[in-house]
Amino acid sequence: MSDAVPEPEQESMTIIAFSGDLDKLWPTMILSSTAAATGMNVTVFFTFWGLFPLVREDVKHIGKDKLTRAMSQFNPPGFQRAHLSKLKFGGMGNKMMRQVASNEGLLPPEELFEMCQELDVNMWPCQMTMDLMGITPDMMVPGLGEPVGAATALQRMAKSEISLFI
Amino acid sequence: MENLAATVDATGKSCPMPVLMTAKTAKTLNAGDVFLVMATDSGARSDIPAWASQTGNELLESAEEGNVLKFYIRKK
């Protein structure tokens, strides 16, 4: 690589984080942090079940009525209690996966999330999901972008070389 | 190898840490500085060169000592 190589324009990646599953949040955080470390402009749009990891773990009750509160029981806030999409073993799968990762020196997703924030990854909560599930900004972890809608996410995806739905 | 401005010890760390640590250190260095990255994650064998190529930093030399991969990089 010589000095003659022209400076490439900054590339972009946008991920739609739809799933709240541990084994989907993990690659989302790995790809986001790595892309940002590689100089890409990265945005993650957290929607549907993917929004729950952004809720502070000390938030006891999520929901605006009986129905949404009941649904939230199955979507605990934060990364720590996120379930695997398979090999659940009544919640043990989560612990086993984390143990395996730790043995291999892989950071847990909540720590990769912090790395992402250090690397200026844009974290966009989905406004529609917040309204739907009764999640308010004060329930969420700090350092996020303003809540946005589908059109904003799409506008961003249209300008991204890489767009993923995880 | 000329004087090293920094050494990144990512041994024992899994993907994506070697790349994240490399990027973090590169940010603190000046253009032209040469630094060393050490990793044991075999994914780093392709990941560190990919990072260098993507970011325009120059991979001067890569070596393998036992199970430790070593990359000498010149900061852009």
Short mmCIF file of C-alpha atoms in Angstrom, two decimals:
data_model
loop_
_atom_site.label_atom_id
_atom_site.label_comp_id
_atom_site.label_asym_id
_atom_site.label_seq_id
_atom_site.Cartn_x
_atom_site.Cartn_y
_atom_site.Cartn_z
CA MET A 1 0.00 0.00 0.00
CA SER A 2 1.68 3.23 -1.06
CA ASP A 3 0.89 6.87 -0.44
CA ALA A 4 -0.34 7.09 -4.03
CA VAL A 5 -3.44 5.09 -3.19
CA PRO A 6 -6.33 7.57 -3.01
CA GLU A 7 -8.23 7.86 0.23
CA PRO A 8 -11.35 5.72 -0.16
CA GLU A 9 -14.65 7.24 0.86
CA GLN A 10 -15.86 5.95 4.17
CA GLU A 11 -17.89 2.80 3.71
CA SER A 12 -21.05 2.15 5.68
CA MET A 13 -22.76 -0.81 7.25
CA THR A 14 -26.27 -0.88 8.65
CA ILE A 15 -27.62 -3.77 10.69
CA ILE A 16 -31.25 -4.25 11.54
CA ALA A 17 -31.07 -5.96 14.93
CA PHE A 18 -34.43 -7.69 14.99
CA SER A 19 -33.67 -10.61 17.31
CA GLY A 20 -33.16 -10.53 21.06
CA ASP A 21 -31.50 -13.96 20.97
CA LEU A 22 -28.05 -14.14 22.50
CA ASP A 23 -26.63 -16.02 19.51
CA LYS A 24 -27.84 -13.31 17.14
CA LEU A 25 -26.90 -10.33 19.30
CA TRP A 26 -23.40 -11.72 19.51
CA PRO A 27 -22.56 -11.63 15.79
CA THR A 28 -24.30 -8.27 15.51
CA MET A 29 -21.93 -6.86 18.12
CA ILE A 30 -18.87 -8.63 16.64
CA LEU A 31 -19.54 -7.35 13.12
CA SER A 32 -20.42 -3.83 14.31
CA SER A 33 -17.33 -3.38 16.45
CA THR A 34 -15.05 -4.89 13.81
CA ALA A 35 -16.51 -2.76 11.02
CA ALA A 36 -16.12 0.38 13.12
CA ALA A 37 -12.54 -0.62 13.97
CA THR A 38 -11.95 -0.99 10.23
CA GLY A 39 -13.05 2.58 9.64
CA MET A 40 -16.60 1.94 8.51
CA ASN A 41 -19.51 4.13 9.52
CA VAL A 42 -21.78 1.70 11.38
CA THR A 43 -25.41 1.99 12.41
CA VAL A 44 -27.48 -0.60 14.25
CA PHE A 45 -31.25 -0.18 14.20
CA PHE A 46 -32.75 -2.10 17.14
CA THR A 47 -36.29 -3.21 16.48
CA PHE A 48 -38.89 -5.71 17.76
CA TRP A 49 -37.22 -8.23 20.09
CA GLY A 50 -33.87 -6.68 19.33
CA LEU A 51 -34.84 -3.57 21.28
CA PHE A 52 -34.99 -5.30 24.68
CA PRO A 53 -31.20 -5.60 25.13
CA LEU A 54 -31.09 -1.79 25.17
CA VAL A 55 -33.43 -1.62 28.15
CA ARG A 56 -31.59 -1.16 31.46
CA GLU A 57 -31.39 -4.37 33.45
CA ASP A 58 -32.79 -2.72 36.58
CA VAL A 59 -36.06 -1.89 34.81
CA LYS A 60 -38.59 -4.15 36.51
CA HIS A 61 -41.71 -3.64 34.45
CA ILE A 62 -41.86 -3.12 30.72
CA GLY A 63 -45.21 -2.55 29.08
CA LYS A 64 -48.11 -0.16 28.97
CA ASP A 65 -50.92 -2.65 29.61
CA LYS A 66 -51.51 -6.28 30.64
CA LEU A 67 -50.77 -7.66 27.20
CA THR A 68 -47.46 -5.88 26.62
CA ARG A 69 -46.39 -6.51 30.22
CA ALA A 70 -47.09 -10.21 29.74
CA MET A 71 -45.08 -10.26 26.49
CA SER A 72 -42.20 -8.49 28.18
CA GLN A 73 -41.96 -11.28 30.76
CA PHE A 74 -40.47 -13.40 27.99
CA ASN A 75 -38.09 -10.63 26.92
CA PRO A 76 -35.97 -9.74 29.92
CA PRO A 77 -34.15 -6.40 29.58
CA GLY A 78 -30.42 -6.19 28.92
CA PHE A 79 -27.96 -8.54 27.26
CA GLN A 80 -27.24 -10.66 30.33
CA ARG A 81 -30.44 -12.66 30.33
CA ALA A 82 -30.84 -13.03 26.57
CA HIS A 83 -31.60 -16.60 25.55
CA LEU A 84 -30.07 -18.73 22.85
CA SER A 85 -32.22 -19.42 19.79
CA LYS A 86 -31.50 -23.13 20.24
CA LEU A 87 -30.01 -25.40 22.91
CA LYS A 88 -31.94 -23.46 25.52
CA PHE A 89 -31.86 -26.23 28.19
CA GLY A 90 -34.25 -24.25 30.36
CA GLY A 91 -31.92 -21.27 30.49
CA MET A 92 -28.73 -23.28 31.00
CA GLY A 93 -27.79 -22.92 27.32
CA ASN A 94 -27.16 -19.23 27.88
CA LYS A 95 -24.72 -19.93 30.72
CA MET A 96 -23.01 -22.74 28.78
CA MET A 97 -22.53 -20.52 25.72
CA ARG A 98 -21.09 -17.73 27.83
CA GLN A 99 -18.73 -20.18 29.54
CA VAL A 100 -17.54 -21.56 26.20
CA ALA A 101 -17.00 -18.02 24.90
CA SER A 102 -15.16 -16.96 28.01
CA ASN A 103 -12.85 -19.98 27.76
CA GLU A 104 -11.95 -18.90 24.24
CA GLY A 105 -11.37 -15.26 25.16
CA LEU A 106 -14.45 -13.98 23.35
CA LEU A 107 -15.95 -10.91 24.97
CA PRO A 108 -19.62 -11.16 25.98
CA PRO A 109 -22.05 -9.12 23.86
CA GLU A 110 -22.62 -6.49 26.54
CA GLU A 111 -18.89 -5.73 26.57
CA LEU A 112 -18.74 -5.71 22.77
CA PHE A 113 -21.67 -3.28 22.91
CA GLU A 114 -19.53 -0.98 25.06
CA MET A 115 -16.65 -1.33 22.57
CA CYS A 116 -19.09 -0.38 19.82
CA GLN A 117 -20.05 2.74 21.72
CA GLU A 118 -16.38 3.63 22.18
CA LEU A 119 -15.95 3.18 18.42
CA ASP A 120 -18.87 5.54 17.70
CA VAL A 121 -21.27 2.95 16.32
CA ASN A 122 -24.68 4.60 15.95
CA MET A 123 -27.26 2.78 18.08
CA TRP A 124 -30.75 3.65 16.91
CA PRO A 125 -33.77 2.45 18.87
CA CYS A 126 -36.92 1.82 16.86
CA GLN A 127 -39.56 4.37 17.84
CA MET A 128 -42.40 2.14 16.69
CA THR A 129 -41.28 -0.77 18.91
CA MET A 130 -40.93 1.60 21.85
CA ASP A 131 -44.49 2.83 21.35
CA LEU A 132 -45.80 -0.67 20.75
CA MET A 133 -44.23 -2.21 23.83
CA GLY A 134 -44.45 0.80 26.14
CA ILE A 135 -40.70 1.37 26.36
CA THR A 136 -39.76 4.96 27.17
CA PRO A 137 -36.33 6.64 26.70
CA ASP A 138 -35.71 6.77 30.47
CA MET A 139 -35.82 2.94 30.56
CA MET A 140 -32.94 2.62 28.11
CA VAL A 141 -29.16 2.53 28.49
CA PRO A 142 -27.27 5.80 27.86
CA GLY A 143 -25.36 6.61 24.71
CA LEU A 144 -28.03 5.73 22.18
CA GLY A 145 -29.11 7.78 19.20
CA GLU A 146 -32.53 9.38 18.93
CA PRO A 147 -35.32 6.85 18.34
CA VAL A 148 -36.12 6.68 14.64
CA GLY A 149 -38.57 5.00 12.29
CA ALA A 150 -38.44 2.64 9.34
CA ALA A 151 -37.95 5.40 6.75
CA THR A 152 -34.83 6.67 8.50
CA ALA A 153 -33.45 3.14 8.77
CA LEU A 154 -34.16 2.52 5.08
CA GLN A 155 -32.57 5.80 4.04
CA ARG A 156 -29.49 4.70 5.91
CA MET A 157 -29.55 1.20 4.36
CA ALA A 158 -29.85 2.71 0.87
CA LYS A 159 -26.53 4.48 1.44
CA SER A 160 -24.77 1.49 2.97
CA GLU A 161 -22.57 -0.94 1.08
CA ILE A 162 -23.53 -3.57 3.64
CA SER A 163 -27.02 -3.97 5.07
CA LEU A 164 -27.93 -6.93 7.26
CA PHE A 165 -31.02 -8.16 9.03
CA ILE A 166 -30.07 -10.22 12.06
CA MET B 1 12.65 -4.38 12.72
CA GLU B 2 12.97 -0.70 13.45
CA ASN B 3 11.96 0.72 16.81
CA LEU B 4 8.45 -0.21 17.77
CA ALA B 5 6.09 2.57 18.78
CA ALA B 6 3.77 0.10 20.49
CA THR B 7 3.03 -3.57 21.01
CA VAL B 8 -0.49 -4.96 20.99
CA ASP B 9 -0.69 -8.18 22.99
CA ALA B 10 -3.90 -9.87 21.90
CA THR B 11 -2.71 -13.36 22.77
CA GLY B 12 -5.44 -15.48 24.29
CA LYS B 13 -8.13 -13.19 22.86
CA SER B 14 -10.69 -14.35 20.39
CA CYS B 15 -12.10 -12.63 17.31
CA PRO B 16 -12.81 -9.73 17.10
CA MET B 17 -10.53 -8.55 19.93
CA PRO B 18 -7.20 -8.68 18.02
CA VAL B 19 -8.66 -6.32 15.40
CA LEU B 20 -10.35 -4.07 17.96
CA MET B 21 -7.18 -3.80 20.04
CA THR B 22 -5.11 -3.16 16.92
CA ALA B 23 -7.45 -0.38 15.79
CA LYS B 24 -7.50 1.15 19.26
CA THR B 25 -3.71 1.28 19.45
CA ALA B 26 -3.34 2.53 15.87
CA LYS B 27 -5.54 5.49 16.79
CA THR B 28 -3.04 6.61 19.43
CA LEU B 29 0.00 6.47 17.11
CA ASN B 30 1.45 8.89 14.60
CA ALA B 31 1.67 8.35 10.86
CA GLY B 32 4.74 6.29 10.03
CA ASP B 33 4.96 4.64 13.46
CA VAL B 34 5.61 0.91 13.34
CA PHE B 35 3.87 -1.32 15.84
CA LEU B 36 3.64 -5.01 16.58
CA VAL B 37 0.48 -7.05 16.99
CA MET B 38 0.67 -10.46 18.66
CA ALA B 39 -2.25 -12.86 18.56
CA THR B 40 -3.00 -16.53 19.09
CA ASP B 41 -6.46 -16.53 17.50
CA SER B 42 -5.91 -18.28 14.18
CA GLY B 43 -8.58 -16.04 12.60
CA ALA B 44 -6.13 -13.18 13.07
CA ARG B 45 -3.97 -14.72 10.35
CA SER B 46 -6.37 -13.30 7.78
CA ASP B 47 -8.14 -10.68 9.92
CA ILE B 48 -5.17 -8.46 10.72
CA PRO B 49 -4.03 -8.28 7.05
CA ALA B 50 -7.68 -7.60 6.10
CA TRP B 51 -7.87 -4.81 8.66
CA ALA B 52 -4.59 -3.31 7.41
CA SER B 53 -5.71 -3.44 3.79
CA GLN B 54 -9.13 -2.01 4.58
CA THR B 55 -7.74 0.87 6.63
CA GLY B 56 -4.74 1.60 4.40
CA ASN B 57 -2.17 0.75 7.05
CA GLU B 58 0.86 -1.09 5.79
CA LEU B 59 1.49 -4.67 6.85
CA LEU B 60 5.29 -4.82 6.75
CA GLU B 61 5.83 -8.36 7.87
CA SER B 62 4.01 -11.26 9.41
CA ALA B 63 5.60 -14.13 11.24
CA GLU B 64 4.66 -17.11 13.30
CA GLU B 65 6.52 -18.12 16.43
CA GLY B 66 5.10 -21.21 18.03
CA ASN B 67 1.40 -20.50 18.23
CA VAL B 68 1.88 -16.73 18.31
CA LEU B 69 1.16 -14.77 15.16
CA LYS B 70 3.14 -11.57 14.81
CA PHE B 71 2.31 -8.67 12.54
CA TYR B 72 4.44 -5.60 12.03
CA ILE B 73 2.35 -2.71 10.80
CA ARG B 74 3.21 0.81 9.72
CA LYS B 75 0.54 3.32 10.66
CA LYS B 76 -0.80 5.27 7.70
#
